[in-house]
Tab-separated table of C-alpha atoms in Angstrom:
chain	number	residue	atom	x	y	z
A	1	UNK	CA	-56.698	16.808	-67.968
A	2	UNK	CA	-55.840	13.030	-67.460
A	3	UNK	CA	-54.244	11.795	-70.404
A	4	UNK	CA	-54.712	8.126	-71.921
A	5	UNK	CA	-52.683	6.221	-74.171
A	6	UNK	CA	-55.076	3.329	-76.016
A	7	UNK	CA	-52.834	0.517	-77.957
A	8	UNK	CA	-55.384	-0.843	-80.386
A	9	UNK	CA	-58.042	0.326	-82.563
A	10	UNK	CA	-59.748	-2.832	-83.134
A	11	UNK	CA	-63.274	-3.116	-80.728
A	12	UNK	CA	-62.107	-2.676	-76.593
A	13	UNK	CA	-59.431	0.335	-78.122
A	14	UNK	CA	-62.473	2.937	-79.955
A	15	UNK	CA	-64.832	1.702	-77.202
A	16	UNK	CA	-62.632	2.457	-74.346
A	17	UNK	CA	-61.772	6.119	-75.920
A	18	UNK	CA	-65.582	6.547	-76.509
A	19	UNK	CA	-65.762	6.533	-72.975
A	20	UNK	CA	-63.093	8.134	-71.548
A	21	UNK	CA	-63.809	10.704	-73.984
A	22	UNK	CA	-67.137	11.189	-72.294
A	23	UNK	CA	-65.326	11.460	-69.103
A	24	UNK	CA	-63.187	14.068	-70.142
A	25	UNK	CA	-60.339	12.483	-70.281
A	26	UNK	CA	-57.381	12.998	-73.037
A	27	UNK	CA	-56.984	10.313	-75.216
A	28	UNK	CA	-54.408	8.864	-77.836
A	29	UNK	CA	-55.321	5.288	-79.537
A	30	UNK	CA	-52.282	4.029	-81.480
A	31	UNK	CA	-52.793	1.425	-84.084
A	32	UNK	CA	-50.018	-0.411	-85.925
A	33	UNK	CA	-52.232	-0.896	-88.967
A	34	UNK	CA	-52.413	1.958	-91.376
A	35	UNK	CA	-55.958	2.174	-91.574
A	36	UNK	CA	-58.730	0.545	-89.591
A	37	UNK	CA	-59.199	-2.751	-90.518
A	38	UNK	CA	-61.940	-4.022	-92.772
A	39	UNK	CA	-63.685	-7.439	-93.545
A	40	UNK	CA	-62.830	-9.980	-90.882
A	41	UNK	CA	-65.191	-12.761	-89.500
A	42	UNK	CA	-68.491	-12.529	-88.009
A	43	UNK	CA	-68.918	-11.565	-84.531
A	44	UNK	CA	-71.660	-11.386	-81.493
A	45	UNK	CA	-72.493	-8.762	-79.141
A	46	UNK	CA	-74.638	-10.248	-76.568
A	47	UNK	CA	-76.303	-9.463	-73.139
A	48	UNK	CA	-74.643	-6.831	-71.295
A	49	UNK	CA	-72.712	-5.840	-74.305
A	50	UNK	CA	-75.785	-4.924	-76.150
A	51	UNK	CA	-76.236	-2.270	-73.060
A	52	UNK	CA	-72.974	-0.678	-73.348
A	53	UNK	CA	-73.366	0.024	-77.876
A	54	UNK	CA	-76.730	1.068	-76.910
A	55	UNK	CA	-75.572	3.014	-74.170
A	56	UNK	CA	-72.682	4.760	-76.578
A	57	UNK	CA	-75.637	5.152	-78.974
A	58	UNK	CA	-74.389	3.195	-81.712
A	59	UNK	CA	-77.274	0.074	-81.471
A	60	UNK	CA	-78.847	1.223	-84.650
A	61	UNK	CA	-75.734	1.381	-86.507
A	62	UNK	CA	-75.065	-1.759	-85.246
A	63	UNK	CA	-78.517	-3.739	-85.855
A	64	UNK	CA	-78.481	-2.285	-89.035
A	65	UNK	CA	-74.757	-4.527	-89.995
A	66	UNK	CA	-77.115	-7.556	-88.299
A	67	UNK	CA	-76.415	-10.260	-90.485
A	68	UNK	CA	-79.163	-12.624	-89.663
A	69	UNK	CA	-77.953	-15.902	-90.717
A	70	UNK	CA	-81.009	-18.132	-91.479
A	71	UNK	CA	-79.813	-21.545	-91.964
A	72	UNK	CA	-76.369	-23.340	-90.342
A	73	UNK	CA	-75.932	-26.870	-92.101
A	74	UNK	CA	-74.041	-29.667	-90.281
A	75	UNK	CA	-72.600	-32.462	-92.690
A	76	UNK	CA	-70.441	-35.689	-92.249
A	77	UNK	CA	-66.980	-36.284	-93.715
A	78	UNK	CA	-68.530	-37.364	-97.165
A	79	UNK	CA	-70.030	-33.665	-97.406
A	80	UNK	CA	-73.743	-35.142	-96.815
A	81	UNK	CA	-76.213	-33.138	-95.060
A	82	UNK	CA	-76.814	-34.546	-91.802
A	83	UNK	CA	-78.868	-31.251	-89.874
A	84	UNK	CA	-79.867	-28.333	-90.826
A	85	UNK	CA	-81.244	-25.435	-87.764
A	86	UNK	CA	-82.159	-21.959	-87.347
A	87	UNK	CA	-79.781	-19.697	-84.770
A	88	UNK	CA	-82.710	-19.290	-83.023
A	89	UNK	CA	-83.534	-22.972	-82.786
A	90	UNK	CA	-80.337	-23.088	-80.229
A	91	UNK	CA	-81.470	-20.344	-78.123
A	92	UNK	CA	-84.880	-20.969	-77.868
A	93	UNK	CA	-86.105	-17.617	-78.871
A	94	UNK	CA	-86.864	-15.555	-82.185
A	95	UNK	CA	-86.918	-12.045	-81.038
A	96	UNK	CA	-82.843	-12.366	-78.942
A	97	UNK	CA	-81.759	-9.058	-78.318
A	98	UNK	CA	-77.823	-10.073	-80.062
A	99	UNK	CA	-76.508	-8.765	-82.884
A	100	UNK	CA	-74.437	-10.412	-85.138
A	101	UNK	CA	-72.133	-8.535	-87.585
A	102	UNK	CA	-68.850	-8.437	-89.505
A	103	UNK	CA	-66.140	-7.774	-86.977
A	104	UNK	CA	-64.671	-4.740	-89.646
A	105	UNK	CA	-68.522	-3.214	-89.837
A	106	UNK	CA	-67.962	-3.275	-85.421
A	107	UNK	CA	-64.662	-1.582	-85.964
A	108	UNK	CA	-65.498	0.823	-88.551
A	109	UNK	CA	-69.086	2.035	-86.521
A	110	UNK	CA	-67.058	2.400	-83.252
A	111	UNK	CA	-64.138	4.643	-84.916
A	112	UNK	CA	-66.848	6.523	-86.759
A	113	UNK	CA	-68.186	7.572	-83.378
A	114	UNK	CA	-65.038	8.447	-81.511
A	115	UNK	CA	-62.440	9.771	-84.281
A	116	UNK	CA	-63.745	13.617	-84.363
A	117	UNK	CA	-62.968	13.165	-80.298
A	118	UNK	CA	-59.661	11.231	-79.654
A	119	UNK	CA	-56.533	11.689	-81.717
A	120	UNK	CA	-56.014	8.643	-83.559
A	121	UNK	CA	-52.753	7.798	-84.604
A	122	UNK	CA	-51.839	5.148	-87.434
A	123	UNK	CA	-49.121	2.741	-88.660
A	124	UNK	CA	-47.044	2.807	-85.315
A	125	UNK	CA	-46.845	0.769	-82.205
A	126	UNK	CA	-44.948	1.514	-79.005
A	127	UNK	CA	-41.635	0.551	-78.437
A	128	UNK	CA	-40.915	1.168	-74.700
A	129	UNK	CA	-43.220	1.645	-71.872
A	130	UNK	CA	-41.178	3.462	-68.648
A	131	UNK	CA	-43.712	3.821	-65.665
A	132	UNK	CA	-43.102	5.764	-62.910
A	133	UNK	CA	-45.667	7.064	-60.132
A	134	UNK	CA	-47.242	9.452	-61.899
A	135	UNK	CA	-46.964	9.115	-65.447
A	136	UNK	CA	-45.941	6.507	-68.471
A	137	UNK	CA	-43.197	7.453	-70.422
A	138	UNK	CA	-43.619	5.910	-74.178
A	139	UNK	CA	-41.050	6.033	-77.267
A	140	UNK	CA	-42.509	4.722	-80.621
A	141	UNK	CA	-41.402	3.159	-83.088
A	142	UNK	CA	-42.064	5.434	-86.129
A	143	UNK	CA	-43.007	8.410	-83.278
A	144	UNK	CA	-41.284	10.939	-80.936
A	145	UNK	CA	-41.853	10.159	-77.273
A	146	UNK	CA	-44.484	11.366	-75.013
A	147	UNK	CA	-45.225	10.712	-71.467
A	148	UNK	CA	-49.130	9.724	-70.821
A	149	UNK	CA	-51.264	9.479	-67.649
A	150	UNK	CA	-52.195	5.696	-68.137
A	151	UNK	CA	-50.934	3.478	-71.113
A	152	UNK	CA	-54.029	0.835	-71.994
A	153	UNK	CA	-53.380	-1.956	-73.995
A	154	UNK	CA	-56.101	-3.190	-76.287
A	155	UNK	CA	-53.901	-4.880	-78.957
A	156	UNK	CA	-55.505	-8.241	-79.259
A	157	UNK	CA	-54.026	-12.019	-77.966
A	158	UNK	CA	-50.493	-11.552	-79.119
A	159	UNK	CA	-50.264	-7.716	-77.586
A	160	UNK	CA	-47.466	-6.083	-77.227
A	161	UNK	CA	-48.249	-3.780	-74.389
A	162	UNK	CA	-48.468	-7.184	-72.474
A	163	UNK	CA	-45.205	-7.870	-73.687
A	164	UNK	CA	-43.527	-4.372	-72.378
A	165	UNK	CA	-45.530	-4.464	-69.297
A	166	UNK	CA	-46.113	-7.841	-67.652
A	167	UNK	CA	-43.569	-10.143	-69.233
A	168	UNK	CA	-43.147	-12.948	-72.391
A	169	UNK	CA	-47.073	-14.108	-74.140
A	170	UNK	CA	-45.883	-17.522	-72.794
A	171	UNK	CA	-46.494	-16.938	-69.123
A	172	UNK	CA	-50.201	-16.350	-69.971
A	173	UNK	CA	-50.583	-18.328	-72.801
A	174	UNK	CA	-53.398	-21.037	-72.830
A	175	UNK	CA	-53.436	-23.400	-75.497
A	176	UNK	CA	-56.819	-25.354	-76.061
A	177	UNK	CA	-55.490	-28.174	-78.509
A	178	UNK	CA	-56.022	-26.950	-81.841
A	179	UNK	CA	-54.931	-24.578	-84.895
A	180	UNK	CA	-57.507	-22.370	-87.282
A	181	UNK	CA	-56.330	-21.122	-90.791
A	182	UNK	CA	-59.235	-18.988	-91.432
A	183	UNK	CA	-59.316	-17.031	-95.097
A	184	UNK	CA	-61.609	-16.171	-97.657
A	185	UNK	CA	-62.946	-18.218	-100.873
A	186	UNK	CA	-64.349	-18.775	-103.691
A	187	UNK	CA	-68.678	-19.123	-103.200
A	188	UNK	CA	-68.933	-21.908	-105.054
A	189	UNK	CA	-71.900	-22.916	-103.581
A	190	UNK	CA	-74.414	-19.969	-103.957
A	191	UNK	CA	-74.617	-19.838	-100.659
A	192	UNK	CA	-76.324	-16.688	-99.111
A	193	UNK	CA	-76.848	-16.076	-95.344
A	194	UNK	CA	-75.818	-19.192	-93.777
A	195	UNK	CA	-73.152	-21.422	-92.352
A	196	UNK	CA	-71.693	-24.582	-92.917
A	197	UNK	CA	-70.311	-26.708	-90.702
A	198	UNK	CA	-68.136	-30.175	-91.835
A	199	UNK	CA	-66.448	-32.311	-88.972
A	200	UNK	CA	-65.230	-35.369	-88.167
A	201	UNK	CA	-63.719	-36.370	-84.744
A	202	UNK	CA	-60.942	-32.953	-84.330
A	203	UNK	CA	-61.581	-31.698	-87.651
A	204	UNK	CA	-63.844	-28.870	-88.646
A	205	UNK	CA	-63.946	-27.180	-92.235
A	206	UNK	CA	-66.529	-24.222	-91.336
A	207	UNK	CA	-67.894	-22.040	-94.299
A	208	UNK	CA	-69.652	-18.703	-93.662
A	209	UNK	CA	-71.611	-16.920	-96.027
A	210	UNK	CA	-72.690	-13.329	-95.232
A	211	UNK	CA	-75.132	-11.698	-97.585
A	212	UNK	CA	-75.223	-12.502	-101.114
A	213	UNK	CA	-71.045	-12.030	-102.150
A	214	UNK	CA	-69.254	-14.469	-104.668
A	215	UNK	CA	-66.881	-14.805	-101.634
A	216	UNK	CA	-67.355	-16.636	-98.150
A	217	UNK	CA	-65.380	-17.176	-95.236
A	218	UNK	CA	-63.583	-20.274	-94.554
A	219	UNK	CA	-62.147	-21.991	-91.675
A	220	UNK	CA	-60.279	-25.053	-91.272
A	221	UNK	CA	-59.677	-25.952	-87.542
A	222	UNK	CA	-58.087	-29.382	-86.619
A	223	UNK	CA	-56.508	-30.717	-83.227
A	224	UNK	CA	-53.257	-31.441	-82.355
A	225	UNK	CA	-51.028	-31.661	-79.289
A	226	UNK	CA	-48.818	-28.499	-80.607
A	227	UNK	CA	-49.162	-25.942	-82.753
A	228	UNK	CA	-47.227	-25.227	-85.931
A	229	UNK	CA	-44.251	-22.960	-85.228
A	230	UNK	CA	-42.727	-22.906	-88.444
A	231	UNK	CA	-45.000	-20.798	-90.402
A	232	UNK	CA	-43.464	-21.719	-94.070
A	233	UNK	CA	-45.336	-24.927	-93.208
A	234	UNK	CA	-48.711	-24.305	-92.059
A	235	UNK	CA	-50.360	-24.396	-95.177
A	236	UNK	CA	-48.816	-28.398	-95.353
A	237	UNK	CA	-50.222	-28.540	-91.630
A	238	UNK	CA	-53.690	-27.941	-92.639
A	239	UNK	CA	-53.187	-30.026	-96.088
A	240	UNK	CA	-52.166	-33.055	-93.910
A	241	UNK	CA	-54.618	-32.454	-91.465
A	242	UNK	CA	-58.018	-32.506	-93.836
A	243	UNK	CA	-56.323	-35.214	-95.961
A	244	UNK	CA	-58.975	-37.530	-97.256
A	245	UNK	CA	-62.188	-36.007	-96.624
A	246	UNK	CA	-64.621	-35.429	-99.203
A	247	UNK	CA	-67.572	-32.827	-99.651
A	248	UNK	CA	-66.341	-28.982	-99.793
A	249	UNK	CA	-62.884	-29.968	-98.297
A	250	UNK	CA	-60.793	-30.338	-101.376
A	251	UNK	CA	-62.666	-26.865	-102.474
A	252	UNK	CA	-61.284	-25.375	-99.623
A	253	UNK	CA	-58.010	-26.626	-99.547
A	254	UNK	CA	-57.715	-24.843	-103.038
A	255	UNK	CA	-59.046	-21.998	-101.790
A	256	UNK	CA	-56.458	-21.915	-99.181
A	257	UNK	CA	-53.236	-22.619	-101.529
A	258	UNK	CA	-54.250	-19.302	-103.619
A	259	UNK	CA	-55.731	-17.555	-100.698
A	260	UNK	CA	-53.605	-14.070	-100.241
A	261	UNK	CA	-55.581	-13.559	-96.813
A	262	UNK	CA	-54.603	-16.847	-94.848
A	263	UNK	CA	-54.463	-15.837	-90.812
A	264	UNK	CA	-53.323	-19.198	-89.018
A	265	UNK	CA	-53.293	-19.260	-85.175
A	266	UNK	CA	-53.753	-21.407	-82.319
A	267	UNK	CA	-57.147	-21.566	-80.038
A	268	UNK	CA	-55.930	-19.958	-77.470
A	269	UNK	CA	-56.440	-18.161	-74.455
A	270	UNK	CA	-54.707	-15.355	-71.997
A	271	UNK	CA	-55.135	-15.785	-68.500
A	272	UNK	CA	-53.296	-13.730	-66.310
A	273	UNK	CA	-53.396	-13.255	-62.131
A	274	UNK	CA	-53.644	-9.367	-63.088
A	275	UNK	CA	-54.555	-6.991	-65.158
A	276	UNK	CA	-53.035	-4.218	-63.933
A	277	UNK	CA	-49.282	-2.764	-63.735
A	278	UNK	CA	-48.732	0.356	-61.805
A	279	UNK	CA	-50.395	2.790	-64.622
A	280	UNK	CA	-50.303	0.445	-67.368
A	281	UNK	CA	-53.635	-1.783	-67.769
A	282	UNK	CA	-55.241	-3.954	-69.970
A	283	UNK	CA	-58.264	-4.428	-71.840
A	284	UNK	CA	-60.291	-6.871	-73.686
A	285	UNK	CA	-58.423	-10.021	-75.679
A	286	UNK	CA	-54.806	-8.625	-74.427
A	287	UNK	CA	-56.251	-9.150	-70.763
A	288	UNK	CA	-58.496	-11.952	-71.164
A	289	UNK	CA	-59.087	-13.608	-74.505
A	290	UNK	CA	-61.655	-16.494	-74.176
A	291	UNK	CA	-61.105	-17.839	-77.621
A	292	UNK	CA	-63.855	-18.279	-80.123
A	293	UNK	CA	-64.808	-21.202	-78.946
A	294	UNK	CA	-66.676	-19.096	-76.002
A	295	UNK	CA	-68.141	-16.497	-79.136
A	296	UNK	CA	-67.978	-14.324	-76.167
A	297	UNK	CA	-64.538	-11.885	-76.869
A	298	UNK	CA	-66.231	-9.336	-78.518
A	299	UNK	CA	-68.964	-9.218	-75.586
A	300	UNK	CA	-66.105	-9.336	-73.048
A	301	UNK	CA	-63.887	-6.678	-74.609
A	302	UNK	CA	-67.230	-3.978	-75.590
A	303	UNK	CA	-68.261	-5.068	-71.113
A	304	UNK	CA	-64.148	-4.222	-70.181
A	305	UNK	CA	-63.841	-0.960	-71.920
A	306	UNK	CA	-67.240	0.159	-69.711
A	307	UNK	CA	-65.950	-1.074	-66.431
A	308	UNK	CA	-62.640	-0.081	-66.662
A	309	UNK	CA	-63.665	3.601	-67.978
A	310	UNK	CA	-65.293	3.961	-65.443
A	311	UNK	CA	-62.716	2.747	-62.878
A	312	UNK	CA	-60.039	4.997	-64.678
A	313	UNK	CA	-62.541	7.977	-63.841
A	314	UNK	CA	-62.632	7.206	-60.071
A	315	UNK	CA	-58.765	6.760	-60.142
A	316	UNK	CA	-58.939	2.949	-59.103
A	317	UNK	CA	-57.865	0.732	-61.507
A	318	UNK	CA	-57.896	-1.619	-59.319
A	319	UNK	CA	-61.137	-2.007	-58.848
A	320	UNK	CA	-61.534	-2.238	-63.097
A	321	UNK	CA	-60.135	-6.112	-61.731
A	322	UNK	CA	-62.329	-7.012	-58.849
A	323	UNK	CA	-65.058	-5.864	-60.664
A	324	UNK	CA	-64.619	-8.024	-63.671
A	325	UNK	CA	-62.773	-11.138	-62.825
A	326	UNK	CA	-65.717	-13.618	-62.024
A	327	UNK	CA	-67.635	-12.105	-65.344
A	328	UNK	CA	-64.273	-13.243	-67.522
A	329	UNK	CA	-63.198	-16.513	-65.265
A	330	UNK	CA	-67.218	-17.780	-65.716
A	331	UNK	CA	-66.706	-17.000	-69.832
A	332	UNK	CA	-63.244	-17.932	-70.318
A	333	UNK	CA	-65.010	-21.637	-68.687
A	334	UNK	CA	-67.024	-21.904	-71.266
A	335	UNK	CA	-64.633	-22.848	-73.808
A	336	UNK	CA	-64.117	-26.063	-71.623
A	337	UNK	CA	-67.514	-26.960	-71.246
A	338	UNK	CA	-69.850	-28.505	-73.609
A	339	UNK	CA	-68.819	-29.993	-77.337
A	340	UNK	CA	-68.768	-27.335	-79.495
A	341	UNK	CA	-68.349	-26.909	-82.791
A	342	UNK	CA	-64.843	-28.670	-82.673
A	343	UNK	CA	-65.795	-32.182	-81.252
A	344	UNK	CA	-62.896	-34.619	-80.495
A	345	UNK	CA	-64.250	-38.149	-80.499
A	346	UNK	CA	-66.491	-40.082	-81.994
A	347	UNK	CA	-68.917	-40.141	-79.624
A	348	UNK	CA	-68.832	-36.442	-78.708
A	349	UNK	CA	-69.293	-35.525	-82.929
A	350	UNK	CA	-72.579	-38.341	-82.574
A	351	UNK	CA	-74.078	-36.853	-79.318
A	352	UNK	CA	-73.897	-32.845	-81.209
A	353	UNK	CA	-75.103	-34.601	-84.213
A	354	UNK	CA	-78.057	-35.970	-82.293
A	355	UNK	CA	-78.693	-32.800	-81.062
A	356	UNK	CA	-78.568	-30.852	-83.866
A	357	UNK	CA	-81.238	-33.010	-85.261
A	358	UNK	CA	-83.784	-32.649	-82.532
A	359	UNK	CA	-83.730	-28.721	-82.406
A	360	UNK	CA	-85.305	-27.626	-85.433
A	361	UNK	CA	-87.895	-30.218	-85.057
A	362	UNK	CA	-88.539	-29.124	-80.997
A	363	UNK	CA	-88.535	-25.254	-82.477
A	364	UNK	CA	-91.437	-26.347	-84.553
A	365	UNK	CA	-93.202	-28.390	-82.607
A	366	UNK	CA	-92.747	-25.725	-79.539
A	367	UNK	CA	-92.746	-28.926	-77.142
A	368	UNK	CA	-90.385	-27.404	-74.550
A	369	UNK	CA	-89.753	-24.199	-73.748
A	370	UNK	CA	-86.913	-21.923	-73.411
A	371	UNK	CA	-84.937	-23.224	-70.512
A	372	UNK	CA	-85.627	-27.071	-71.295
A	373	UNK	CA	-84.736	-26.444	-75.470
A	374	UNK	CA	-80.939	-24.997	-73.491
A	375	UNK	CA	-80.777	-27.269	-70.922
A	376	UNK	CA	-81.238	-30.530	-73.992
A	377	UNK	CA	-78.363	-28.624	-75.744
A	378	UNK	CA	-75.950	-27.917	-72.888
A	379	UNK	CA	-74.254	-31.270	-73.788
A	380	UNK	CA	-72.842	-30.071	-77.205
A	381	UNK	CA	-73.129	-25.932	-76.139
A	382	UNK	CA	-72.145	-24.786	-73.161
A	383	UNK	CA	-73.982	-22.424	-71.019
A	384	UNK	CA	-73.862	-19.061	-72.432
A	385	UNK	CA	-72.832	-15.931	-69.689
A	386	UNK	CA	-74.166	-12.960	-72.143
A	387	UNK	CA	-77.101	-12.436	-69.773
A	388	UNK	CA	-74.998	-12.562	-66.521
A	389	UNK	CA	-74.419	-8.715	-65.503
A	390	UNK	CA	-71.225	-7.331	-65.013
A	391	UNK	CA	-70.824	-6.591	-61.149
């Protein structure tokens, strides 16, 4: 029996092992954490990753976690309201096919379906890959050593397999202009299903309320030519950079001094010539992370673990890279097209404004349809890929 080593137990790890699993394969996911990981921001599975949950016959689990956020507010720098839409409103349909749930609900559903089938092993990470031609030797670092088939690494943007296997993060490192400190807060607000969305030319505080909790999630995302590398001053970083603004700003800046849950990165992507090292491969945000400016790395990841399952069965993993490359280059695009949610310039924050005005009252009217409502947007949203088919 072909045995698989899976680094990761976040959303391409499980969903990888579901499959391989299926295809009677032996498989080992390794997960530094000590547990799976809870909580976390909200997420999208869209398009062709809707096929694959369905297709590992999770989908009801996973509409079920929908969180079906019914309002996103957009306000100035003063904190005044100046749009208010529906999700739908963007995509020009009520009845999408997406899902939208917490990223720990994803994780939790997907290791609830594969852990009575692949041994799971927690709090340890690999500490040497050797590869030879027909097998992967591995030492841990809590672990005894073990030689493996294939090694796969699905541990995230900063993975470590890549590290081992294909050299320093820096030679695939691609960094979009601006930092996040993302963390949790007090709801001050009441707020219940909806987002919140605060900018001003590079700035964004970002607010997400899922369900009716007395906590929210909070983001503060800001441009800047480099990102912080001294990480006993980030939390100054972000101060510095939302200096001044008013509305639920100084709330969150609170939030954030007292916040025991801070995760500060850079918007960032991997891009690599290939994803594949003799018998050590790659999978999902340690391969190809878009960056959430795309909202597309969960879709990517679930649409990798598929392809490449099923390349690993055929004994080409090759192929796992042909057959995916023009799917990720077309998604990883997206974060440079279109405004966003992160505009830089005046005139890019007015133009999304505009547009975020005229949806709701287009959805209501029904005055265009579908393709013309995405088509007036595609100046502040780029083009989605979720309904492009993997090859």
């Amino acid at each position: 029996m072909t045995s698989v080593l899976i680094s990761g137990a976040s959303v391409a790890g499980p969903a990888l092992a579901y499959w391989l699993h299926r295809y009677g394969f032996d498989v080992t996911v390794v997960e530094k954490s000590g547990l799976i990981r809870g909580g976390g921001y909200p997420i999208d599975i869209r398009g062709t990753a809707v096929d694959v949950v369905e297709r590992m016959g999770v989908l009801p689990q996973v509409r079920a976690a929908h969180i079906d956020t019914a309002r996103i507010s957009v306000l100035n720098g003063a904190g005044r309201t100046i749009a208010a839409f529906r999700p739908g409103d963007i995509t020009g349909t009520r009845d999408s096919t997406d899902v939208e749930l917490p990223r720990g609900d994803l994780t939790s559903i997907l290791y609830a379906r594969t852990r009575d089938d692949v041994e799971y092993v927690f709090g340890d990470s690999i500490a040497t890959l050797d590869s030879h031609h027909d097998r992967v030797d591995v030492t841990f670092e809590r672990g005894g050593p073990r030689s493996f088939d294939y090694v796969v690494g699905a541990d995230g943007l900063h993975s470590n397999t890549r590290r081992l296997a294909f050299g320093p993060e820096r030679d695939y490192h691609r960094y979009l202009g601006c930092c996040f400190a993302g963390f949790t807060a007090p709801n001050t607000g009441g707020w219940s299903h909806e987002g919140i969305l605060q900018n001003t030319p590079g700035r964004l505080a970002a607010i997400y309320a899922v369900g009716e909790q007395p906590w929210v999630h909070a983001m503060l995302a800001f441009a800047t030519p480099e990102p912080g590398r001294d990480a006993t001053g980030r939390a100054d970083l972000v101060a510095g950079a939302f200096a001044g603004l008013g509305g639920e700003v100084p709330g969150l800046l609170g939030a954030l001094a007292g916040a025991d849950d801070v995760y500060f990165d850079t918007v960032s992507q991997i891009r690599m010539p290939g994803w594949v090292a003799g018998r050590v491969v790659l999978v999902g945000d340690a391969a190809y992370a878009p960056s959430f400016l795309t909202g597309q790395g969960t879709s990517l990841a679930l649409a990798g673990a598929y392809v490449l399952a099923g390349e690993l069965r055929n004994g080409t993993p090759a192929a796992y890279e042909a057959r995916m490359r023009d799917y990720v280059t077309r998604n990883q695009a997206l974060a440079d097209g279109g405004i966003g949610v992160l505009p830089r310039t005046r005139g890019q924050l007015w133009m999304r404004n505009q547009a975020f005005r005229l949806l709701p009252l287009l959805a209501r009217a029904d005055l265009i349809g579908r393709d013309q409502r995405r088509a007036a947007t595609a100046l502040v949203l780029p083009a989605r890929q979720d309904q492009q088919d993997v090859p």
